[in-house]
């Protein structure tokens, strides 16, 4: 089962923690992105707002728009690992010499040298990337307020969540809607999150953070 991975660097993790601790007033996230040196994406090739210059992309494309275009940011996502559960049809395509989803995943981020494609891994490897990212943010934010695993759905997914003032930072796994739900992804999700608002149960975390 293939994965393609680019774990956040320590420097990027520091930036994301700073972003999570900001008060997301109009213009604040855009100022932070400029301070971090993130590059606006405007070539139409990605539905992303910024390239972080570490191989990662910050979505959605309207994140940190100028205040006159959008008064308030709702969330941002930074995917760092994609996983594909191959099936018999993929084997048929490969046997016939035809390209399929595995080949598509191999090409995904192929122009970004920081990403690593591995054809023969598995869900344990996908989970290990999630754990590595959780460890990275635990070093900066302490133990997560909540760590849960959703074992009831079609795919077993993991989540760790921290509160950062009036925001939340979640490292989790969910469907990649950008691939029309073909791939699964692990990502960092940051958004305003009202103080006192409980985190969702394991089965509802995916719908909170998916992109």
mmCIF file of N, CA, C and O in Angstrom, residues 1-4 83-84 86 102 117-123 125:
data_model
loop_
_atom_site.group_PDB
_atom_site.id
_atom_site.type_symbol
_atom_site.label_atom_id
_atom_site.label_comp_id
_atom_site.label_asym_id
_atom_site.label_seq_id
_atom_site.Cartn_x
_atom_site.Cartn_y
_atom_site.Cartn_z
ATOM 1 N N UNK A 1 0.840 -1.186 0.000
ATOM 2 C CA UNK A 1 0.000 0.000 0.000
ATOM 3 C C UNK A 1 0.883 1.248 0.000
ATOM 4 O O UNK A 1 1.791 1.356 0.811
ATOM 5 N N UNK A 2 0.653 2.187 -0.886
ATOM 6 C CA UNK A 2 1.569 3.312 -1.018
ATOM 7 C C UNK A 2 1.237 4.488 -0.103
ATOM 8 O O UNK A 2 0.086 4.711 0.274
ATOM 9 N N UNK A 3 2.276 5.246 0.230
ATOM 10 C CA UNK A 3 2.137 6.520 0.931
ATOM 11 C C UNK A 3 3.072 7.523 0.272
ATOM 12 O O UNK A 3 4.056 7.152 -0.370
ATOM 13 N N UNK A 4 2.763 8.783 0.442
ATOM 14 C CA UNK A 4 3.718 9.847 0.128
ATOM 15 C C UNK A 4 3.699 10.815 1.306
ATOM 16 O O UNK A 4 2.626 11.183 1.792
ATOM 17 N N UNK A 83 -2.235 8.421 1.904
ATOM 18 C CA UNK A 83 -2.223 6.955 1.940
ATOM 19 C C UNK A 83 -3.310 6.430 1.012
ATOM 20 O O UNK A 83 -4.398 7.011 0.929
ATOM 21 N N UNK A 84 -3.005 5.338 0.322
ATOM 22 C CA UNK A 84 -3.983 4.734 -0.574
ATOM 23 C C UNK A 84 -4.089 3.241 -0.304
ATOM 24 O O UNK A 84 -3.089 2.533 -0.254
ATOM 25 N N UNK A 86 -4.901 0.111 -1.853
ATOM 26 C CA UNK A 86 -5.066 -0.461 -3.187
ATOM 27 C C UNK A 86 -6.035 -1.639 -3.161
ATOM 28 O O UNK A 86 -6.221 -2.303 -2.137
ATOM 29 N N UNK A 102 -2.329 4.315 -7.851
ATOM 30 C CA UNK A 102 -0.991 4.237 -7.249
ATOM 31 C C UNK A 102 -0.019 5.125 -8.016
ATOM 32 O O UNK A 102 0.776 5.868 -7.429
ATOM 33 N N UNK A 117 7.849 9.195 -1.648
ATOM 34 C CA UNK A 117 6.852 8.208 -2.048
ATOM 35 C C UNK A 117 7.378 6.815 -1.738
ATOM 36 O O UNK A 117 8.525 6.489 -2.040
ATOM 37 N N UNK A 118 6.527 5.986 -1.119
ATOM 38 C CA UNK A 118 6.867 4.591 -0.832
ATOM 39 C C UNK A 118 5.723 3.718 -1.300
ATOM 40 O O UNK A 118 4.589 3.867 -0.844
ATOM 41 N N UNK A 119 6.032 2.808 -2.209
ATOM 42 C CA UNK A 119 4.993 1.993 -2.849
ATOM 43 C C UNK A 119 4.503 0.874 -1.955
ATOM 44 O O UNK A 119 3.318 0.520 -1.976
ATOM 45 N N UNK A 120 5.375 0.284 -1.182
ATOM 46 C CA UNK A 120 5.015 -0.911 -0.406
ATOM 47 C C UNK A 120 5.168 -0.632 1.086
ATOM 48 O O UNK A 120 6.157 -1.021 1.714
ATOM 49 N N UNK A 121 4.185 0.052 1.643
ATOM 50 C CA UNK A 121 4.198 0.299 3.088
ATOM 51 C C UNK A 121 2.937 -0.319 3.683
ATOM 52 O O UNK A 121 2.756 -1.514 3.643
ATOM 53 N N UNK A 122 2.067 0.483 4.225
ATOM 54 C CA UNK A 122 0.832 -0.032 4.808
ATOM 55 C C UNK A 122 0.259 0.953 5.796
ATOM 56 O O UNK A 122 0.834 2.021 6.046
ATOM 57 N N UNK A 123 -0.868 0.582 6.381
ATOM 58 C CA UNK A 123 -1.530 1.483 7.314
ATOM 59 C C UNK A 123 -0.666 1.751 8.554
ATOM 60 O O UNK A 123 -0.711 2.842 9.124
ATOM 61 N N UNK A 125 2.438 2.230 8.620
ATOM 62 C CA UNK A 125 3.357 3.311 8.252
ATOM 63 C C UNK A 125 2.622 4.646 8.250
ATOM 64 O O UNK A 125 3.154 5.666 8.722
#
